[in-house]
Amino acid sequence: MTAVDTTFASPVDVAAFGSYRINRPVGDTRPTYRFVNRIGVDDSEVFPARPGVFHIYAGWFCPWAQRTTIVRELAALQDVVSVSYVDGARDARGWAFRETNGPDPVNGFALLRDAYEATEPGFDGHVSVPTLWSRADNVVVSNNYRLIGIDLATKFGEFAGPGAIDTYPLALRARIDDLDRWLGPVVNWGVNAAAGSGEPAEAARRELLGTFEELDTQLTASRYLLGDAITEADVRLWVTLVRFDVQANAARTIVSGLDAYPNLWAYARDLYSHPAFQVTTRFEAFTSTGATRPDWDAPHGRGNAGE
Ligand SMILES: N[C@@H](CCC(=O)N[C@@H](CS)C(=O)NCC(=O)O)C(=O)O
């Protein structure tokens, strides 16, 4: 791999650049998360799975990005797909590379926007993490977190290192997708709605806590959501659970804490004891000022990591 020049963006400056927002031309019907290409399984496809080609631009703060970095670890693709992290702050220029989390190791870009611009000149949609980049084609492949996660889980098997876990096994896909239809709106998005005030927030809060209750019961009977093995469903739920008490519930306005649901809380710690979850987590990147972080290292009593 050839070295790239290190370029950092100048510090965030909202006064000079303005705030980040999307400017869509009136009547523009194109998706704002525009890149939805898939990784293929053989060379006849546009973006075939190959080692050393794909790079994930991630953000430590971002639950959607963390889904993909956890799957990269679980699928044992550390030497196959590379990852780097944007800075956690942005102005109108969008996500950027600064000293905080290091340079863009692939292109040496200062702004993530440069990757989109290189792919589609004049790009005016969302500049988001995760973004999947192809070093072979020099383009953004996808910024659709769900498809990136599934492709990482399913397309690179032959290149995986030892200990790879199949997080999207054929036999469980329908159930994983069903869980996503349920937990996506209520939990992954619902936490933010529940953190607000007024009747819509109250409704979101009731629904969220009812779901936590239900999960707490389900998790008495099984170690993970779908049995004895970690799947994509656990990854999707967990990225929200790990942020819950230090972000949406930081002021404990939703509930006294995740520990109000002992099985759910032990399940979340059980996952955290797994290296894939631990090495992809940086609490400082998503902890609200003054929030109290519960003890994620407390014994969980649900079996040994990797078992
Ligand atoms: N909302 C995105 C998921 C990814 C996402 O929202 N990432 C956030 C950071 S956690 C981001 O980069 N947002 C910038 C943007 O959407 O313009 C999607 O629906 O695909």
Short mmCIF file of C-alpha atoms and ligand atoms in Angstrom, two decimals:
data_model
loop_
_atom_site.label_atom_id
_atom_site.label_comp_id
_atom_site.label_asym_id
_atom_site.label_seq_id
_atom_site.Cartn_x
_atom_site.Cartn_y
_atom_site.Cartn_z
CA MET A 1 0.00 0.00 0.00
CA THR A 2 1.51 3.38 -0.91
CA ALA A 3 1.67 6.09 1.70
CA VAL A 4 -0.67 9.03 1.21
CA ASP A 5 0.00 12.61 2.18
CA THR A 6 -1.48 13.58 5.51
CA THR A 7 -3.97 16.39 5.24
CA PHE A 8 -6.04 17.66 8.11
CA ALA A 9 -9.05 19.92 7.92
CA SER A 10 -8.86 23.26 9.69
CA PRO A 11 -10.76 23.32 13.01
CA VAL A 12 -14.55 23.35 13.02
CA ASP A 13 -15.67 26.93 12.41
CA VAL A 14 -19.43 27.34 12.24
CA ALA A 15 -19.12 31.13 12.16
CA ALA A 16 -17.04 30.95 8.98
CA PHE A 17 -18.56 27.95 7.24
CA GLY A 18 -22.08 27.69 8.71
CA SER A 19 -23.74 24.59 10.14
CA TYR A 20 -23.91 21.27 8.38
CA ARG A 21 -27.11 20.80 6.44
CA ILE A 22 -28.31 19.34 3.19
CA ASN A 23 -29.31 21.71 0.41
CA ARG A 24 -31.59 19.89 -1.97
CA PRO A 25 -32.79 21.51 -5.16
CA VAL A 26 -36.58 21.87 -5.07
CA GLY A 27 -38.25 18.84 -6.66
CA ASP A 28 -35.10 16.71 -6.45
CA THR A 29 -36.30 13.15 -6.01
CA ARG A 30 -32.92 11.44 -5.85
CA PRO A 31 -32.20 9.66 -2.59
CA THR A 32 -30.10 11.77 -0.26
CA TYR A 33 -28.21 8.66 0.88
CA ARG A 34 -27.37 8.01 -2.74
CA PHE A 35 -24.81 5.24 -2.76
CA VAL A 36 -26.30 1.79 -2.44
CA ASN A 37 -23.92 -0.39 -4.47
CA ARG A 38 -23.35 -3.93 -3.27
CA ILE A 39 -20.20 -5.95 -2.89
CA GLY A 40 -20.27 -8.95 -5.21
CA VAL A 41 -19.08 -12.47 -4.65
CA ASP A 42 -17.13 -12.92 -7.87
CA ASP A 43 -15.10 -10.94 -10.38
CA SER A 44 -17.98 -10.61 -12.83
CA GLU A 45 -19.53 -8.08 -10.49
CA VAL A 46 -18.74 -4.39 -10.31
CA PHE A 47 -17.37 -4.43 -6.75
CA PRO A 48 -16.17 -7.97 -6.14
CA ALA A 49 -15.12 -8.91 -2.61
CA ARG A 50 -11.34 -8.84 -2.51
CA PRO A 51 -8.87 -8.27 0.29
CA GLY A 52 -7.27 -4.85 0.57
CA VAL A 53 -9.81 -3.09 -1.63
CA PHE A 54 -12.50 -1.78 0.67
CA HIS A 55 -12.27 0.89 3.33
CA ILE A 56 -14.84 1.97 5.89
CA TYR A 57 -14.92 5.62 6.85
CA ALA A 58 -16.47 5.46 10.31
CA GLY A 59 -17.11 7.75 13.27
CA TRP A 60 -16.63 6.66 16.89
CA PHE A 61 -19.74 8.61 17.84
CA CYS A 62 -22.03 6.96 15.30
CA PRO A 63 -24.15 3.89 16.10
CA TRP A 64 -24.78 3.18 12.42
CA ALA A 65 -21.06 3.21 11.69
CA GLN A 66 -20.37 1.06 14.73
CA ARG A 67 -22.67 -1.62 13.40
CA THR A 68 -20.31 -2.02 10.47
CA THR A 69 -17.11 -1.89 12.53
CA ILE A 70 -18.46 -4.55 14.91
CA VAL A 71 -19.38 -6.80 11.99
CA ARG A 72 -15.92 -6.27 10.49
CA GLU A 73 -14.45 -7.58 13.76
CA LEU A 74 -16.90 -10.46 14.15
CA ALA A 75 -16.37 -11.49 10.55
CA ALA A 76 -12.58 -11.42 11.19
CA LEU A 77 -11.93 -8.96 8.38
CA GLN A 78 -9.40 -6.78 10.20
CA ASP A 79 -6.74 -7.58 7.59
CA VAL A 80 -9.17 -7.56 4.68
CA VAL A 81 -11.23 -4.36 5.03
CA SER A 82 -9.60 -1.25 6.51
CA VAL A 83 -11.26 1.36 8.70
CA SER A 84 -10.57 4.93 9.79
CA TYR A 85 -12.42 7.49 11.87
CA VAL A 86 -13.53 11.03 11.10
CA ASP A 87 -13.43 13.76 13.72
CA GLY A 88 -16.53 13.98 15.92
CA ALA A 89 -17.35 17.63 15.18
CA ARG A 90 -18.40 19.26 11.97
CA ASP A 91 -19.43 22.51 10.34
CA ALA A 92 -21.02 22.97 6.91
CA ARG A 93 -18.10 21.10 5.35
CA GLY A 94 -19.39 17.92 6.97
CA TRP A 95 -17.25 15.20 8.54
CA ALA A 96 -13.55 15.88 8.39
CA PHE A 97 -10.18 14.37 9.21
CA ARG A 98 -8.36 16.07 12.05
CA GLU A 99 -5.57 15.24 14.50
CA THR A 100 -8.19 13.85 16.91
CA ASN A 101 -8.73 10.59 15.03
CA GLY A 102 -6.00 10.81 12.42
CA PRO A 103 -5.84 11.37 8.69
CA ASP A 104 -7.64 9.68 5.85
CA PRO A 105 -5.24 6.79 5.26
CA VAL A 106 -6.61 5.97 1.81
CA ASN A 107 -6.86 9.21 -0.08
CA GLY A 108 -5.37 11.80 2.23
CA PHE A 109 -8.56 13.83 1.94
CA ALA A 110 -9.18 16.53 4.54
CA LEU A 111 -12.97 16.24 4.24
CA LEU A 112 -15.12 13.14 3.81
CA ARG A 113 -17.04 15.24 1.30
CA ASP A 114 -13.99 15.00 -0.99
CA ALA A 115 -14.66 11.26 -1.34
CA TYR A 116 -18.22 11.96 -2.45
CA GLU A 117 -17.08 14.73 -4.76
CA ALA A 118 -14.55 12.35 -6.36
CA THR A 119 -17.39 9.92 -6.96
CA GLU A 120 -20.07 12.34 -8.06
CA PRO A 121 -18.89 15.87 -8.88
CA GLY A 122 -21.25 18.43 -7.34
CA PHE A 123 -22.62 15.86 -4.88
CA ASP A 124 -25.28 17.51 -2.72
CA GLY A 125 -26.67 14.67 -0.60
CA HIS A 126 -25.71 13.48 2.86
CA VAL A 127 -22.05 13.06 3.66
CA SER A 128 -22.46 10.35 6.25
CA VAL A 129 -20.65 7.65 8.13
CA PRO A 130 -20.36 4.81 7.53
CA THR A 131 -19.11 5.31 3.99
CA LEU A 132 -17.68 2.34 2.12
CA TRP A 133 -14.91 3.23 -0.35
CA SER A 134 -13.30 1.10 -3.06
CA ARG A 135 -9.54 1.56 -3.41
CA ALA A 136 -9.71 -0.29 -6.74
CA ASP A 137 -12.29 2.00 -8.31
CA ASN A 138 -11.62 5.18 -6.32
CA VAL A 139 -15.29 5.72 -5.61
CA VAL A 140 -17.80 5.59 -2.79
CA VAL A 141 -19.50 2.20 -3.03
CA SER A 142 -22.18 2.74 -0.42
CA ASN A 143 -23.25 4.92 2.46
CA ASN A 144 -26.13 2.64 3.31
CA TYR A 145 -25.18 1.24 6.72
CA ARG A 146 -27.55 -1.71 6.55
CA LEU A 147 -26.26 -2.99 3.21
CA ILE A 148 -22.64 -2.38 4.17
CA GLY A 149 -23.12 -4.48 7.31
CA ILE A 150 -24.79 -7.31 5.45
CA ASP A 151 -22.13 -7.34 2.72
CA LEU A 152 -19.33 -7.43 5.28
CA ALA A 153 -21.08 -10.31 6.99
CA THR A 154 -21.78 -12.34 3.90
CA LYS A 155 -19.38 -11.63 1.02
CA PHE A 156 -15.84 -12.04 2.39
CA GLY A 157 -15.99 -15.51 3.93
CA GLU A 158 -13.08 -16.94 1.96
CA PHE A 159 -10.75 -14.14 3.11
CA ALA A 160 -11.76 -14.09 6.78
CA GLY A 161 -9.23 -14.63 9.53
CA PRO A 162 -9.61 -17.28 12.22
CA GLY A 163 -12.63 -17.25 14.52
CA ALA A 164 -15.02 -15.54 12.11
CA ILE A 165 -18.64 -15.50 13.22
CA ASP A 166 -21.41 -15.59 10.62
CA THR A 167 -23.71 -12.85 11.89
CA TYR A 168 -26.23 -13.15 9.05
CA PRO A 169 -26.74 -16.90 8.61
CA LEU A 170 -29.18 -17.92 5.93
CA ALA A 171 -31.40 -19.80 8.36
CA LEU A 172 -31.88 -16.74 10.58
CA ARG A 173 -32.14 -13.94 8.04
CA ALA A 174 -35.92 -13.70 8.08
CA ARG A 175 -35.96 -13.54 11.87
CA ILE A 176 -33.14 -10.97 11.92
CA ASP A 177 -35.05 -8.82 9.47
CA ASP A 178 -38.27 -9.22 11.47
CA LEU A 179 -36.50 -8.09 14.62
CA ASP A 180 -35.15 -5.09 12.74
CA ARG A 181 -38.65 -4.07 11.67
CA TRP A 182 -39.69 -4.20 15.32
CA LEU A 183 -36.62 -2.85 17.13
CA GLY A 184 -35.50 -0.34 14.49
CA PRO A 185 -38.32 2.18 14.95
CA VAL A 186 -38.98 1.55 18.65
CA VAL A 187 -35.41 1.28 19.94
CA ASN A 188 -32.79 2.45 17.42
CA TRP A 189 -34.73 5.55 16.41
CA GLY A 190 -37.18 5.53 19.32
CA VAL A 191 -34.59 6.44 21.96
CA ASN A 192 -34.22 9.90 20.51
CA ALA A 193 -37.97 10.46 20.34
CA ALA A 194 -38.31 9.16 23.91
CA ALA A 195 -35.73 11.63 25.17
CA GLY A 196 -37.87 14.62 24.22
CA SER A 197 -40.89 16.06 26.00
CA GLY A 198 -44.59 16.27 25.27
CA GLU A 199 -47.09 13.58 24.31
CA PRO A 200 -45.21 12.14 21.29
CA ALA A 201 -42.15 11.67 23.51
CA GLU A 202 -44.30 10.06 26.21
CA ALA A 203 -45.71 7.63 23.64
CA ALA A 204 -42.22 6.81 22.36
CA ARG A 205 -41.04 6.33 25.93
CA ARG A 206 -43.90 3.93 26.77
CA GLU A 207 -43.22 1.94 23.65
CA LEU A 208 -39.47 1.85 24.28
CA LEU A 209 -39.81 0.74 27.89
CA GLY A 210 -42.45 -1.84 26.97
CA THR A 211 -39.98 -3.24 24.45
CA PHE A 212 -37.14 -3.27 26.98
CA GLU A 213 -39.48 -5.20 29.29
CA GLU A 214 -40.25 -7.71 26.56
CA LEU A 215 -36.58 -8.13 25.65
CA ASP A 216 -35.74 -8.56 29.31
CA THR A 217 -38.13 -11.50 29.48
CA GLN A 218 -36.96 -13.02 26.18
CA LEU A 219 -33.36 -12.85 27.33
CA THR A 220 -34.04 -15.09 30.32
CA ALA A 221 -34.54 -17.96 27.89
CA SER A 222 -31.73 -17.29 25.44
CA ARG A 223 -28.23 -15.86 25.70
CA TYR A 224 -28.54 -13.73 22.59
CA LEU A 225 -31.62 -12.47 20.72
CA LEU A 226 -31.77 -15.48 18.42
CA GLY A 227 -30.20 -18.23 20.48
CA ASP A 228 -26.66 -19.17 21.45
CA ALA A 229 -24.80 -17.25 18.77
CA ILE A 230 -24.33 -13.54 18.16
CA THR A 231 -26.14 -12.32 15.07
CA GLU A 232 -26.65 -9.07 13.22
CA ALA A 233 -29.78 -8.57 15.38
CA ASP A 234 -27.62 -8.29 18.51
CA VAL A 235 -25.23 -5.89 16.81
CA ARG A 236 -28.10 -3.65 15.72
CA LEU A 237 -29.68 -3.52 19.16
CA TRP A 238 -26.42 -3.19 21.08
CA VAL A 239 -25.13 -0.01 19.44
CA THR A 240 -28.18 1.75 20.86
CA LEU A 241 -27.98 0.07 24.28
CA VAL A 242 -24.34 1.07 24.79
CA ARG A 243 -25.19 4.72 24.20
CA PHE A 244 -28.47 4.73 26.11
CA ASP A 245 -27.47 5.74 29.66
CA VAL A 246 -24.88 8.29 28.54
CA GLN A 247 -26.83 9.86 25.70
CA ALA A 248 -30.64 9.64 25.30
CA ASN A 249 -31.09 8.68 28.96
CA ALA A 250 -28.12 10.70 30.27
CA ALA A 251 -30.36 12.81 32.53
CA ARG A 252 -32.31 9.64 33.48
CA THR A 253 -35.48 11.20 32.07
CA ILE A 254 -36.51 8.00 30.29
CA VAL A 255 -35.84 5.47 33.04
CA SER A 256 -33.59 5.08 36.10
CA GLY A 257 -31.08 3.19 33.94
CA LEU A 258 -30.69 0.19 31.68
CA ASP A 259 -30.14 -1.80 34.88
CA ALA A 260 -33.90 -1.52 35.53
CA TYR A 261 -33.98 -4.48 33.09
CA PRO A 262 -31.49 -6.91 34.66
CA ASN A 263 -31.39 -9.50 31.87
CA LEU A 264 -31.19 -6.92 29.13
CA TRP A 265 -28.43 -5.12 31.03
CA ALA A 266 -26.50 -8.36 31.67
CA TYR A 267 -26.94 -9.31 27.99
CA ALA A 268 -25.55 -5.91 26.95
CA ARG A 269 -22.52 -6.39 29.24
CA ASP A 270 -22.06 -9.93 27.96
CA LEU A 271 -21.75 -8.53 24.43
CA TYR A 272 -19.40 -5.80 25.65
CA SER A 273 -17.09 -8.46 27.06
CA HIS A 274 -16.56 -9.63 23.49
CA PRO A 275 -13.53 -7.90 21.89
CA ALA A 276 -15.47 -6.97 18.75
CA PHE A 277 -17.81 -4.81 20.80
CA GLN A 278 -15.12 -3.44 23.09
CA VAL A 279 -12.53 -2.35 20.53
CA THR A 280 -15.13 -0.55 18.45
CA THR A 281 -16.45 1.43 21.42
CA ARG A 282 -15.11 4.78 22.56
CA PHE A 283 -17.39 6.01 25.30
CA GLU A 284 -15.91 9.52 25.25
CA ALA A 285 -17.07 9.93 21.68
CA PHE A 286 -20.76 9.70 22.59
CA THR A 287 -21.05 10.53 26.28
CA SER A 288 -23.01 13.70 27.07
CA THR A 289 -21.34 16.14 29.44
CA GLY A 290 -21.92 15.15 33.06
CA ALA A 291 -23.50 11.78 32.23
CA THR A 292 -22.80 8.87 34.56
CA ARG A 293 -21.57 5.78 32.76
CA PRO A 294 -22.72 2.51 34.28
CA ASP A 295 -20.15 -0.21 34.95
CA TRP A 296 -19.92 -2.09 31.68
CA ASP A 297 -17.18 -4.31 33.07
CA ALA A 298 -19.27 -5.68 35.95
CA PRO A 299 -19.58 -9.49 35.75
CA HIS A 300 -22.54 -10.41 33.59
CA GLY A 301 -22.96 -14.06 34.57
CA ARG A 302 -24.04 -15.16 31.12
CA GLY A 303 -21.13 -17.38 30.01
CA ASN A 304 -17.69 -16.58 28.68
CA ALA A 305 -16.87 -14.28 25.80
CA GLY A 306 -16.50 -16.12 22.54
CA GLU A 307 -18.20 -19.23 23.89
N1 LIG B 1 -29.19 8.23 8.62
C1 LIG B 1 -28.28 7.42 7.86
C2 LIG B 1 -27.48 6.58 8.79
C3 LIG B 1 -26.13 7.06 9.01
C4 LIG B 1 -26.09 8.36 9.77
O1 LIG B 1 -27.10 9.00 10.08
N2 LIG B 1 -24.89 8.76 10.11
C5 LIG B 1 -24.74 10.02 10.75
C6 LIG B 1 -23.76 9.96 11.89
S1 LIG B 1 -24.35 8.94 13.19
C7 LIG B 1 -24.20 10.97 9.71
O2 LIG B 1 -23.13 10.80 9.20
N3 LIG B 1 -25.02 11.95 9.38
C8 LIG B 1 -24.71 12.91 8.38
C9 LIG B 1 -25.85 13.00 7.41
O3 LIG B 1 -26.73 12.14 7.46
O4 LIG B 1 -25.86 13.93 6.62
C10 LIG B 1 -29.04 6.55 6.92
O5 LIG B 1 -30.26 6.55 7.01
O6 LIG B 1 -28.42 5.87 6.10
#
